[in-house]
Tab-separated table of C-alpha atoms and ligand atoms in Angstrom:
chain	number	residue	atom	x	y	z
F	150	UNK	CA	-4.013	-27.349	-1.149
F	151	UNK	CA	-5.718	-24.436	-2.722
F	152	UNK	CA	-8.643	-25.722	-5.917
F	153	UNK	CA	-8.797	-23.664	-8.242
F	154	UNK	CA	-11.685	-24.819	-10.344
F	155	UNK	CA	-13.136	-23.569	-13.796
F	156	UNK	CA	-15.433	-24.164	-16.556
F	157	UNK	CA	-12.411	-25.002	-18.937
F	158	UNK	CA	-9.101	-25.502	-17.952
F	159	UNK	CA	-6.381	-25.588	-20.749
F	160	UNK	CA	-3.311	-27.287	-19.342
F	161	UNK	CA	-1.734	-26.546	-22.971
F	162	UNK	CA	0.897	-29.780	-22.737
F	163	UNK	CA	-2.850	-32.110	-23.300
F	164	UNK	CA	-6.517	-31.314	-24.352
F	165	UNK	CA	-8.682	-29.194	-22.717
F	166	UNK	CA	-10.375	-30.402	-19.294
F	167	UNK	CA	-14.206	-29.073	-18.902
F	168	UNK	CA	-15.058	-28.518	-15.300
F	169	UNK	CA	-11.656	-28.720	-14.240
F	170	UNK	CA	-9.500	-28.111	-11.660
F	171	UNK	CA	-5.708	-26.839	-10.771
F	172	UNK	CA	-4.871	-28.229	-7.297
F	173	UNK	CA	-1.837	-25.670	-5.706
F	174	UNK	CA	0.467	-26.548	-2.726
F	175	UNK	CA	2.537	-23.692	-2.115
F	176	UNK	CA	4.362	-22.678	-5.289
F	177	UNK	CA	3.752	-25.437	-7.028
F	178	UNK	CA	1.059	-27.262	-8.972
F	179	UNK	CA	-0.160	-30.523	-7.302
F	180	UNK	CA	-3.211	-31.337	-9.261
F	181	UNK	CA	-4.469	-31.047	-12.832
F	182	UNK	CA	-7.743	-32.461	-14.366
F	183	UNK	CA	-11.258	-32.933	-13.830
F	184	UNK	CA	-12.855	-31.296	-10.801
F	185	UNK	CA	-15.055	-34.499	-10.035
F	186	UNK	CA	-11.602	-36.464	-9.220
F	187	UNK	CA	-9.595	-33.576	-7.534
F	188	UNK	CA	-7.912	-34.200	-3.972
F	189	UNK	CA	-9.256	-32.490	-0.974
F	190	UNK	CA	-8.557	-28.614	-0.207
F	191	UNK	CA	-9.615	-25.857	-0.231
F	192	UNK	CA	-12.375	-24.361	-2.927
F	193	UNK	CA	-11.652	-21.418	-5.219
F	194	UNK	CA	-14.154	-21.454	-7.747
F	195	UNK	CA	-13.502	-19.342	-10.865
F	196	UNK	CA	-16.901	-19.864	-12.337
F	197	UNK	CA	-17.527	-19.693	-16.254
F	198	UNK	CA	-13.801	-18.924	-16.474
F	199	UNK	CA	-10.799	-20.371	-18.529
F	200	UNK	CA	-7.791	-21.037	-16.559
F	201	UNK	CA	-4.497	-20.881	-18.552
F	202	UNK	CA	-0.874	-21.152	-17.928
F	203	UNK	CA	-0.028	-17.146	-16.776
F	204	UNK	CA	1.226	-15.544	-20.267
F	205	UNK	CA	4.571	-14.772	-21.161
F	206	UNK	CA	6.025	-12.080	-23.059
F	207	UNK	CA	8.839	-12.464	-24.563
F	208	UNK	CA	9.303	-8.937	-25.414
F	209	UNK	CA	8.891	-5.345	-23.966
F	210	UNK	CA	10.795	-2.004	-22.611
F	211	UNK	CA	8.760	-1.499	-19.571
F	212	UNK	CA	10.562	1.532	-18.712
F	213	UNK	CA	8.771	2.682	-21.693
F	214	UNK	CA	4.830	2.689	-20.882
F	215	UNK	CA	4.331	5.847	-20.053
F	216	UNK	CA	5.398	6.854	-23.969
F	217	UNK	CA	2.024	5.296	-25.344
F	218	UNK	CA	0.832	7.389	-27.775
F	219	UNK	CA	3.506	10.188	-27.690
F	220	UNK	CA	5.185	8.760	-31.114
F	221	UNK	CA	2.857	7.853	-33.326
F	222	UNK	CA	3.600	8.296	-36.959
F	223	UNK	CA	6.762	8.716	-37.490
F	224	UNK	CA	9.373	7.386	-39.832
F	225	UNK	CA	11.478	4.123	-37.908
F	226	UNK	CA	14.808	5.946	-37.496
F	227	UNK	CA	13.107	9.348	-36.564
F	228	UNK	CA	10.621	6.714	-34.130
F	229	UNK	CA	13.876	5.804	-32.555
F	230	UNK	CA	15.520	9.356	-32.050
F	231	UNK	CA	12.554	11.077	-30.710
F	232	UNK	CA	12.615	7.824	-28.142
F	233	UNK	CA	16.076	8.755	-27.338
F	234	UNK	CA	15.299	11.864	-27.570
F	235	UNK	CA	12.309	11.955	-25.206
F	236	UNK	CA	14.082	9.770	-22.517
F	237	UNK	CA	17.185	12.157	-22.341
F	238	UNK	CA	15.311	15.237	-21.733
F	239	UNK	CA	12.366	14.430	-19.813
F	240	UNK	CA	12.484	11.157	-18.693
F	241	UNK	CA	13.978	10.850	-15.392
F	242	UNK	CA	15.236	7.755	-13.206
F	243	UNK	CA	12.013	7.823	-11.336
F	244	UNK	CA	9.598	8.443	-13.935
F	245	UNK	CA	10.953	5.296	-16.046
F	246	UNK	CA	10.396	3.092	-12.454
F	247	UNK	CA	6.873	4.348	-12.463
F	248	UNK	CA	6.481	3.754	-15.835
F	249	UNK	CA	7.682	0.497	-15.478
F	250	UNK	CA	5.450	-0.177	-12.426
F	251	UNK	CA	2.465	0.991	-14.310
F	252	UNK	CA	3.235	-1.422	-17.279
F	253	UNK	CA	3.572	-4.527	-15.006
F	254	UNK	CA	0.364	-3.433	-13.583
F	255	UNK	CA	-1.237	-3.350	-17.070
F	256	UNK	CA	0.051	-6.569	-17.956
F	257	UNK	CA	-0.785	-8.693	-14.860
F	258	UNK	CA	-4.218	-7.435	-15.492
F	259	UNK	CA	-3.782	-8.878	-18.740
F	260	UNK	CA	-2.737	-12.283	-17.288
F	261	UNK	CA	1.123	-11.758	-18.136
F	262	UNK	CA	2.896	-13.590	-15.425
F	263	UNK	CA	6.602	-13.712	-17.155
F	264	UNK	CA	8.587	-10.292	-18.621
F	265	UNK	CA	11.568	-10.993	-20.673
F	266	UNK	CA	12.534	-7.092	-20.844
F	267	UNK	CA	15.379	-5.158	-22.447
F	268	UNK	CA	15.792	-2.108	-20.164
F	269	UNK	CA	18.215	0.848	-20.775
F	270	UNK	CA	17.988	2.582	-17.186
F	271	UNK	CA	18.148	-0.275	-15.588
F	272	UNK	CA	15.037	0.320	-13.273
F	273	UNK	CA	12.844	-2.617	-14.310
F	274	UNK	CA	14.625	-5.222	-12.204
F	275	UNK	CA	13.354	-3.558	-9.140
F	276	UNK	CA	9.840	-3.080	-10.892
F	277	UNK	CA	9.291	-6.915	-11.400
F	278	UNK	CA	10.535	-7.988	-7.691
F	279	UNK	CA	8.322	-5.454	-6.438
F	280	UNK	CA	5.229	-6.789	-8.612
F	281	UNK	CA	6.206	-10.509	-7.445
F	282	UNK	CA	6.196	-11.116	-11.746
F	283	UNK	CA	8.574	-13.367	-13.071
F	284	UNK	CA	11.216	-12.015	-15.923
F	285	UNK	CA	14.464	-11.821	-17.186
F	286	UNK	CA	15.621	-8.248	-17.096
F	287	UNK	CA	18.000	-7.644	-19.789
F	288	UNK	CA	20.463	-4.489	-19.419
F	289	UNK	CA	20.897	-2.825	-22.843
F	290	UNK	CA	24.250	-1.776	-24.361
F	291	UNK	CA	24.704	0.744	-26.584
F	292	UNK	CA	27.376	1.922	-28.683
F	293	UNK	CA	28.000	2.332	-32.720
F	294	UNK	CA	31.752	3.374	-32.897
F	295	UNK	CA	34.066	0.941	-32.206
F	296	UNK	CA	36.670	2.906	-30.560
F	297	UNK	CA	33.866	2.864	-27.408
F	298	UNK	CA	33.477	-0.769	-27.332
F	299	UNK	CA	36.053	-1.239	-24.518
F	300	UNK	CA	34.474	1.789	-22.403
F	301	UNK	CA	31.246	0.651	-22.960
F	302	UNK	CA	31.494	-3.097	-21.951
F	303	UNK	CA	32.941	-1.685	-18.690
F	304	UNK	CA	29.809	-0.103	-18.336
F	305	UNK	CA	27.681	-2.593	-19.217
F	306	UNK	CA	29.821	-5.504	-16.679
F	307	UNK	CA	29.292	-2.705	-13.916
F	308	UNK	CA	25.501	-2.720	-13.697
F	309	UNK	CA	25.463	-6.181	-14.296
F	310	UNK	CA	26.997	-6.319	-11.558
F	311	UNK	CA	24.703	-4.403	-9.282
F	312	UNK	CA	21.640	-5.683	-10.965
F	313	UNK	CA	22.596	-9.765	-9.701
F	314	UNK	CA	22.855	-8.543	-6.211
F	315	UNK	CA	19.169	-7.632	-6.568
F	316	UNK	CA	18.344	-10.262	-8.668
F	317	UNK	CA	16.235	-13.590	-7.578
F	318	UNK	CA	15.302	-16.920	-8.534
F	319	UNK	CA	12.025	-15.174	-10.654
F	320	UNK	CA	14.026	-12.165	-11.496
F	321	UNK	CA	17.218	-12.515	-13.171
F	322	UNK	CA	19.605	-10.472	-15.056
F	323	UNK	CA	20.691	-10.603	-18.806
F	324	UNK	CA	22.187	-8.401	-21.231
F	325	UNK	CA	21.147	-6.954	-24.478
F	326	UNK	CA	23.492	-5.273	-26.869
F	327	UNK	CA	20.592	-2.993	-28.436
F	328	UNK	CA	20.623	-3.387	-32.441
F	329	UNK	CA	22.941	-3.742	-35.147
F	330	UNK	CA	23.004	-0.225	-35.873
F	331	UNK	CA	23.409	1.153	-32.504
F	332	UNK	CA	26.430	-1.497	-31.832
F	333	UNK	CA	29.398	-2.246	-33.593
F	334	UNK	CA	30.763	-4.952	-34.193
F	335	UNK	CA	33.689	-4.986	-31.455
F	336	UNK	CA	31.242	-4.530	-29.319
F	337	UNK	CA	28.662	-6.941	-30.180
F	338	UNK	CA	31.038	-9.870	-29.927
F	339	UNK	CA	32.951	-8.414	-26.734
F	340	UNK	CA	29.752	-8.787	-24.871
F	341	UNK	CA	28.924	-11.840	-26.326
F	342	UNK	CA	32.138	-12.943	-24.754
F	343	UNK	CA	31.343	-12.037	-21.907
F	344	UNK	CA	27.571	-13.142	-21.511
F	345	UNK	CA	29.184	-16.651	-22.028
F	346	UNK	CA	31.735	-16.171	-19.298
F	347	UNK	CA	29.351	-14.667	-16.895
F	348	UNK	CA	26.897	-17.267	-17.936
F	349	UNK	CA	24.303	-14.600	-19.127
F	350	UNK	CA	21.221	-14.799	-21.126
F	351	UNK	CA	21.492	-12.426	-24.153
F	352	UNK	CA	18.476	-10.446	-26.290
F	353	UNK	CA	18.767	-8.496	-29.530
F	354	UNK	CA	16.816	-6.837	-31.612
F	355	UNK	CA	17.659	-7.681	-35.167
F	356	UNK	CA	16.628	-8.001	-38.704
F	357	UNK	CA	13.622	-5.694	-37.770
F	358	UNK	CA	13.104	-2.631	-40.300
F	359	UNK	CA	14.340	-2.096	-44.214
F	360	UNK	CA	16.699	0.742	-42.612
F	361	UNK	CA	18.712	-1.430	-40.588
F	362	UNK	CA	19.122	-4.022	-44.079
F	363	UNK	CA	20.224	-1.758	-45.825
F	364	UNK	CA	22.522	-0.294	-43.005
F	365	UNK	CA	23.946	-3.810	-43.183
F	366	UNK	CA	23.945	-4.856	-46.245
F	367	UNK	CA	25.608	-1.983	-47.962
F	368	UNK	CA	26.213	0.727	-45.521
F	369	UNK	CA	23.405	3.157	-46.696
F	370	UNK	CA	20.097	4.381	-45.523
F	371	UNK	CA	19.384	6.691	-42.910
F	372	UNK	CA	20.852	4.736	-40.174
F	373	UNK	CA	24.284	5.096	-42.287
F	374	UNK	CA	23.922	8.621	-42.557
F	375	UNK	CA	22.959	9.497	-38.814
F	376	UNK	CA	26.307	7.423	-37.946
F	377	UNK	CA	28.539	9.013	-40.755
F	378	UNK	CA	27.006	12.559	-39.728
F	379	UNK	CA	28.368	11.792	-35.780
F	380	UNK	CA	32.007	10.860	-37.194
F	381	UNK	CA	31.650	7.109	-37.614
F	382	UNK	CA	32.365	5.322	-39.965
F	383	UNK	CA	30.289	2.953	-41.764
F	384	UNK	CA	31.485	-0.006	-43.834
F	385	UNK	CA	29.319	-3.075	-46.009
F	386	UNK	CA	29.198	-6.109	-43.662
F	387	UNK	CA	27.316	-8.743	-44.066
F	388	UNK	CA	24.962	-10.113	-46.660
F	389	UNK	CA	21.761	-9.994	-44.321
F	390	UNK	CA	21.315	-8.710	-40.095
F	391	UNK	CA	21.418	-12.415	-39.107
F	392	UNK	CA	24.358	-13.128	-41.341
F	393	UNK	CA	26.068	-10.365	-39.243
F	394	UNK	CA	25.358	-11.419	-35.773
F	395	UNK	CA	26.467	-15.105	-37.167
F	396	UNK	CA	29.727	-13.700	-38.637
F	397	UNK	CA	30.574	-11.982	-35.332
F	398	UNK	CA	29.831	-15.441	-33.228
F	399	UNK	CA	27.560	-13.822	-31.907
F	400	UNK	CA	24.829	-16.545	-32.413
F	401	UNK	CA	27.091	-19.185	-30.395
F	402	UNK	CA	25.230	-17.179	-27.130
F	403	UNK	CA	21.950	-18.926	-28.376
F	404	UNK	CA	20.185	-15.667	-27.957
F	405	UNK	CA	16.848	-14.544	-28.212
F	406	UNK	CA	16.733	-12.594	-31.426
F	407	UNK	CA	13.975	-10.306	-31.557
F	408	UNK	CA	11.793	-9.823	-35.016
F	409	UNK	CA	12.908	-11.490	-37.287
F	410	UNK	CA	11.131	-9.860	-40.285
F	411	UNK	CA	13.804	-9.494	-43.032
F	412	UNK	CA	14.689	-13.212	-42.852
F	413	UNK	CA	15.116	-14.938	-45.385
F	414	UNK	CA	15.333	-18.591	-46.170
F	415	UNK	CA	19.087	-18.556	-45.423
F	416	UNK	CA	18.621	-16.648	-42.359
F	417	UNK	CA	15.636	-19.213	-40.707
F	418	UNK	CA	18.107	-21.787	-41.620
F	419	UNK	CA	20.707	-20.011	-39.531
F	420	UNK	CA	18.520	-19.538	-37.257
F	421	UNK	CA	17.165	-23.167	-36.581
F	422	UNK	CA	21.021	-24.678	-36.795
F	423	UNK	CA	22.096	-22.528	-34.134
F	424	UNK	CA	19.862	-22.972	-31.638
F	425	UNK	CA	18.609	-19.176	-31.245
F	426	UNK	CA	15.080	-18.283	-29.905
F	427	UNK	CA	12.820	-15.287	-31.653
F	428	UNK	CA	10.319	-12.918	-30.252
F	429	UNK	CA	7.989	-12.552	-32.651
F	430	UNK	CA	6.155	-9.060	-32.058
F	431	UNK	CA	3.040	-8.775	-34.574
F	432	UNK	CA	1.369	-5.914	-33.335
F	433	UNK	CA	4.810	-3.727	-33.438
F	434	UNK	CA	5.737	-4.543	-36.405
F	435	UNK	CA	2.809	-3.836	-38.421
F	436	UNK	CA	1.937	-0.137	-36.720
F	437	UNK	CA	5.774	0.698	-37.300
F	438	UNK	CA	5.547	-0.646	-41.108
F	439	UNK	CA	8.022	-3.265	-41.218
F	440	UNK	CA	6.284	-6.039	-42.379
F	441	UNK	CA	5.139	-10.106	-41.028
F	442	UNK	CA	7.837	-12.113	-39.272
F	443	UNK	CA	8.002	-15.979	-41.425
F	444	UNK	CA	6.538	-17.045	-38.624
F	445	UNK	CA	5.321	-20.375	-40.190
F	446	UNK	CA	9.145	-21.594	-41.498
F	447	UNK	CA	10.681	-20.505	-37.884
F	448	UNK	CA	8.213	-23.013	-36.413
F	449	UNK	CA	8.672	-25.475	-39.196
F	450	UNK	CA	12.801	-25.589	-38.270
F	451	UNK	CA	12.247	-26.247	-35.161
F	452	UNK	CA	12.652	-23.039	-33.796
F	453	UNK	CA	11.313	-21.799	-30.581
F	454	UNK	CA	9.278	-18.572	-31.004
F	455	UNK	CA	7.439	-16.451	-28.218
F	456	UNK	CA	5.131	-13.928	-28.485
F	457	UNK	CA	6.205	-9.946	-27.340
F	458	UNK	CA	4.001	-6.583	-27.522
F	459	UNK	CA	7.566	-4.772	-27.642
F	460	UNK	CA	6.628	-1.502	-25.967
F	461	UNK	CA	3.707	0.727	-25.446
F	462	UNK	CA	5.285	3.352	-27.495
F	463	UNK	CA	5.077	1.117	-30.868
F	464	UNK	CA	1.782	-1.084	-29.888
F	465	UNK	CA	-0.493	0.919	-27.498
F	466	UNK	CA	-1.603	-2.477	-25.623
F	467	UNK	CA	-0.271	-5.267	-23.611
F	468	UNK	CA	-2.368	-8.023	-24.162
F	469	UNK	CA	-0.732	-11.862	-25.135
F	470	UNK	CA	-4.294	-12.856	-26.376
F	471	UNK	CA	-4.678	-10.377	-28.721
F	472	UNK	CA	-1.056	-10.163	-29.786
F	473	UNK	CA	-1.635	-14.174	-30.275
F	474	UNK	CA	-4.729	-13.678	-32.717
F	475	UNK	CA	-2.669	-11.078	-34.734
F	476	UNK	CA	-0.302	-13.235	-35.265
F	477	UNK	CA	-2.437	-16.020	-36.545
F	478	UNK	CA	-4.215	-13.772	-38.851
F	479	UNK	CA	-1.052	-11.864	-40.339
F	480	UNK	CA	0.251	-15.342	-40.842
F	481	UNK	CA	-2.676	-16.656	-43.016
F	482	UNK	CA	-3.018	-13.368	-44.881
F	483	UNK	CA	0.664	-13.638	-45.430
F	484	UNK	CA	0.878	-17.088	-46.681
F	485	UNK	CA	-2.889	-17.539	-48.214
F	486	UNK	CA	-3.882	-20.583	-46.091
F	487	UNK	CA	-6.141	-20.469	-43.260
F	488	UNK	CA	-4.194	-23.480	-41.324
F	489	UNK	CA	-1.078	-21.516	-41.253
F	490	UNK	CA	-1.053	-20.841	-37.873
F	491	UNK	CA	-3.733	-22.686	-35.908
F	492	UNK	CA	-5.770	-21.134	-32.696
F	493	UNK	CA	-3.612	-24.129	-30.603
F	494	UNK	CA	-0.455	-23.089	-32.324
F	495	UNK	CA	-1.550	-19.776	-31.310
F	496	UNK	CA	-1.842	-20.305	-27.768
F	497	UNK	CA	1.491	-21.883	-27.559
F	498	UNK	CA	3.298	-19.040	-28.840
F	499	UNK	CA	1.673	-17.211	-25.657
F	500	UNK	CA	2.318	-19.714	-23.423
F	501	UNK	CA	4.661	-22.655	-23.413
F	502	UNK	CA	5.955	-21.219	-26.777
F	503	UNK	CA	7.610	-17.921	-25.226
F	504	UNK	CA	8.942	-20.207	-22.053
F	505	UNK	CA	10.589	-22.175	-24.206
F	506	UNK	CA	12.409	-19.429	-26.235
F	507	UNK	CA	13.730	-17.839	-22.796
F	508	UNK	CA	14.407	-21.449	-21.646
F	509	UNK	CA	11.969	-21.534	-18.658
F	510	UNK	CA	9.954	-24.144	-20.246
F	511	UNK	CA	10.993	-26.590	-17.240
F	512	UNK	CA	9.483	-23.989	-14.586
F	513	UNK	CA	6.013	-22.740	-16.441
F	514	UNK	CA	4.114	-22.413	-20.026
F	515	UNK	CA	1.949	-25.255	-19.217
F	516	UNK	CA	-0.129	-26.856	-16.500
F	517	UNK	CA	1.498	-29.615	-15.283
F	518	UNK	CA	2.148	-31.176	-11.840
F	519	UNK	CA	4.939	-30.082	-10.048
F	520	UNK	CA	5.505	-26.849	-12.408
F	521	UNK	CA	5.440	-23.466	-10.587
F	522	UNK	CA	1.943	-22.440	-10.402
F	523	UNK	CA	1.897	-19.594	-12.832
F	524	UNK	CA	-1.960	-19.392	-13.112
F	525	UNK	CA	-4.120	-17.239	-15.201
F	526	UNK	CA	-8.158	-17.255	-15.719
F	527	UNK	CA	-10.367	-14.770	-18.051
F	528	UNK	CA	-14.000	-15.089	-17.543
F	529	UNK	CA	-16.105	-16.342	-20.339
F	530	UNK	CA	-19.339	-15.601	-19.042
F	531	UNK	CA	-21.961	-13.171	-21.788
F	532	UNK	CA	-19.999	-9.765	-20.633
F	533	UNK	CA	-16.492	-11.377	-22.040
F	534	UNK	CA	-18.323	-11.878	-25.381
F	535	UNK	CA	-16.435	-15.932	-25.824
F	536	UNK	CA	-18.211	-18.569	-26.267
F	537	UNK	CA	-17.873	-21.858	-24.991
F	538	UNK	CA	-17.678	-24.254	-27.439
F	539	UNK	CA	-14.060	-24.280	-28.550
F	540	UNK	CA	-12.151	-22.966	-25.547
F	541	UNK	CA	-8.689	-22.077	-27.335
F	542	UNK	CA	-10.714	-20.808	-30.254
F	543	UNK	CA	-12.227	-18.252	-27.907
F	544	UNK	CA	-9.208	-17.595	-25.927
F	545	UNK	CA	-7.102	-16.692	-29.175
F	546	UNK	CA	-9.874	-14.968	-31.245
F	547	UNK	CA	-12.733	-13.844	-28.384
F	548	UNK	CA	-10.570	-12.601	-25.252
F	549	UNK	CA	-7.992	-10.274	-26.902
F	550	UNK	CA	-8.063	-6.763	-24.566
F	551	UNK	CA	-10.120	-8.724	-21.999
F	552	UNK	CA	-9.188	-8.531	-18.104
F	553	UNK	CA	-8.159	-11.767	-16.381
F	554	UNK	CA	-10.517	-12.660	-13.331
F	555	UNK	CA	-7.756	-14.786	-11.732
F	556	UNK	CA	-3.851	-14.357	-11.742
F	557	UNK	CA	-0.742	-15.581	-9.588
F	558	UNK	CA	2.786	-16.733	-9.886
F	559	UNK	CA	4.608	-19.218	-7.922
F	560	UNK	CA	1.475	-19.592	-6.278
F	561	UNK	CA	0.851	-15.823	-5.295
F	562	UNK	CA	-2.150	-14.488	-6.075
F	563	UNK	CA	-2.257	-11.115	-7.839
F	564	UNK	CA	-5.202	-10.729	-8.867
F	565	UNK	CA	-8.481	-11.495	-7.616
F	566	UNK	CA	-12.051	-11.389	-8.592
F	567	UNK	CA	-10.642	-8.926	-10.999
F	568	UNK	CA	-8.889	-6.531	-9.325
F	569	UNK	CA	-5.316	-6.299	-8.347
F	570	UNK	CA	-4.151	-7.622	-4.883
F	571	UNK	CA	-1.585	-4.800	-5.427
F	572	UNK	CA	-3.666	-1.449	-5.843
F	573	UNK	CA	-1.410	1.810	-7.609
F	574	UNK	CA	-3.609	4.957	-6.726
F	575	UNK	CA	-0.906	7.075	-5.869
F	576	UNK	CA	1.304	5.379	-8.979
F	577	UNK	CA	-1.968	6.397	-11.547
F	578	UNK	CA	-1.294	10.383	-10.925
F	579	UNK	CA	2.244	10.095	-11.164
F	580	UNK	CA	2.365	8.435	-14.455
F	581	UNK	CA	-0.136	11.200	-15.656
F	582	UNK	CA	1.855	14.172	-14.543
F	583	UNK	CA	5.021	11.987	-16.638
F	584	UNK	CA	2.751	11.990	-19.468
F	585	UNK	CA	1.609	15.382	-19.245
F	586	UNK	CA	5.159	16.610	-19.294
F	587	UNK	CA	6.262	14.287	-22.056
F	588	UNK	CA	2.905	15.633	-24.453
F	589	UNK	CA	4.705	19.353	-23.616
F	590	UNK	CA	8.031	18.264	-24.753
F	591	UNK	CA	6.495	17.002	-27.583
F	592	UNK	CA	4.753	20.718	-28.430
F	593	UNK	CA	7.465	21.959	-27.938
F	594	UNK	CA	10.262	20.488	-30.307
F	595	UNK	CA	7.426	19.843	-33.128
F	596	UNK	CA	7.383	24.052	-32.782
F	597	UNK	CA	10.951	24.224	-32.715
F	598	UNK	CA	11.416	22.150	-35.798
L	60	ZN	ZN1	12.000	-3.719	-28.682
């Protein structure tokens, strides 16, 4: 048995243990609690550290890192068509695997064990075996005009299909039909049909900007006009997002709805009695302009919530810590009360919290015998800048953007003392020369426009 001992451990599920210890057999953890009463094994001594349950995030487009910084500051449905738009002319199906490979990279270092990912190309399935990460790759459908929803679910069934044969017990394959206004309604509940059949975990983006409200809720707004201006027409629907993807059935999937901002009462009521899940994805939200997720009600009905940085193209970072204190500060500015969203509520949402909402909660999000041991430790000596008193104070509001000392999942170690087990030199220059061409793409349609 390997010991991994540390100056705080936070199992999460109970209180914190000082000068305690995480006892690993294999995959699994065998031991939990204080070092002086820890079995025999093996010593791994992570100092003035505290050991966590390895992060999850329940949200982000991998295939998307190398993007950072290329779309800043622009409206949400001109945000999304310069995506599209960068992806279809420079992006190809090796750049997005590098990309992909660069974000895991990132977010191990961050002490992100678990991806729940929606992925257009496809690539990141291969990206998170390779890394030895856990996640849920979800393959994203996209289509607006009904008359494609047939076509389109063929598609979508076909590299399904491929992905399962590469898929694992840590990696596994979902679907994602993209957003209500990239995906009509045939198509929404044909593939909600068929993640039930095929016994598929679903993700969708939904109630997320003003522009896709008022696409729903009376067929105007840009997101109208972009269809209408393509041929397709556009009718009223429903009387909120969440209303919509209720009305189609598709909420019977239990899926993980990601956002969440434009909900209203109504809608976290929906919400709660179905069963769904919710990414909640601060950071995003706020740089894009869309406003605070009612964070406080989801939790209140029962709802299980996870945190997600979304991608690197709408946050920058990838780090659950600091995503975690964001949250906990928008939500007290939000509702006035400085208890609205504890440090240990906090924490959850990064941990046990985001397993739960991709229903992995039996496997990790806390430290607990016989879980997989999905282990992550950030130092807390003076150069991390936390103090020691409260430990999941200074994990939530101390340790955002700080690199974990200590990492592994199912056992694995990937990082140690710090640096990767993994190491990406030749990875590093191909990402750059990606971004260097995506920065001339970008000169050149802002001088073409
Ligand atoms: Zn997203």
């Amino acid at each position: 048995m390997f010991l991994y001992h540390a100056r705080w451990v936070l199992p999460i599920s109970r209180a914190p243990i000082e000068n305690g210890t995480v006892g690993v057999e294999g995959e699994r953890i065998a031991y939990v609690g204080p070092r002086a009463n820890a079995p025999s094994g093996t010593d791994r001594d992570l100092r003035d550290a505290i050991l966590l349950p390895g992060l999850v995030n329940a949200h982000t487009h991998l295939e998307l890192t190398v993007i950072r910084g290329i779309l800043e500051n622009l409206e949400f449905p001109d945000w999304i068509a310069a995506l599209q738009g960068a992806k279809r002319a420079v992006m190809t199906p090796a750049m997005l695997l590098d990309s992909a490979r660069m974000g895991i990279a990132e977010g191990i270092r961050a002490g992100i064990t678990t991806y729940a990912d929606t992925c257009d190309s496809g690539v990141v399935l291969r990206a998170l075996r390779e890394a030895g990460v856990r996640g849920i790759m979800y393959q994203e459908v996209f289509g607006p005009s009904p008359g494609d929803a047939e076509l389109s679910l063929r598609e979508l069934r076909d590299k399904v299909e491929v992905h399962r044969e590469v898929a694992t017990a840590l990696q596994v394959v979902g679907v994602s039909p993209h957003a209500p206004y990239t995906v009509s309604g045939a198509l929404f509940a044909r593939v909600a049909a068929y993640a039930r059949d095929a016994n598929l975990p679903m993700a969708i983006h939904v109630a997320e900007s003003e522009a896709e409200k008022q696409f729903v809720v009376d067929a105007s707004g840009p997101f109208a006009e972009r269809l209408r201006a393509r041929g397709i027409r556009v009718e009223r629907v429903a009387r909120s997002p969440i209303a919509l993807l209720r009305d189609l059935g598709v909420l019977e999937n239990r899926p993980l709805l990601i956002h969440c901002v434009r909900a209203d009462q109504d809608d976290v009521r929906t919400i709660s009695a179905t069963g769904c899940s919710v990414a909640h994805c601060p950071v995003s939200n706020a740089n894009l302009g869309h406003g605070i997720a009612p964070v406080v009600e989801l939790l209140a009905g029962g709802v299980r919530v996870g945190l997600g940085s979304d991608s690197m193209a709408s946050n920058n970072r990838m780090h659950l810590l600091e995503e975690a204190r964001v949250a906990a500060l928008m939500q007290r500015a939000r509702t006035g009360r400085h208890d609205a969203l504890s440090a240990v509520q906090a924490l959850e949402l990064a941990t046990i919290g985001g397993a739960r909402a991709l229903g992995l909660d039996a496997r990790i999000g806390t430290l607990e015998e016989g879980k997989d041991a999905d282990l992550t430790a950030f130092p807390i000596d003076e150069d991390s800048g936390a103090a020691g008193g409260d430990p999941v104070a200074a994990a939530i509001f101390a340790l955002g953007g700080s690199k974990a000392r200590f990492v592994s999942v199912a056992g694995q170690p990937l990082v140690e003392d710090g640096e990767l087990v993994t190491k990406y030199a030749d990875l590093r220059l191909r990402v750059q020369s990606a971004a260097d061409r995506l920065r001339a793409w970008k000169l050149d349609t802002s001088r073409s426009s």
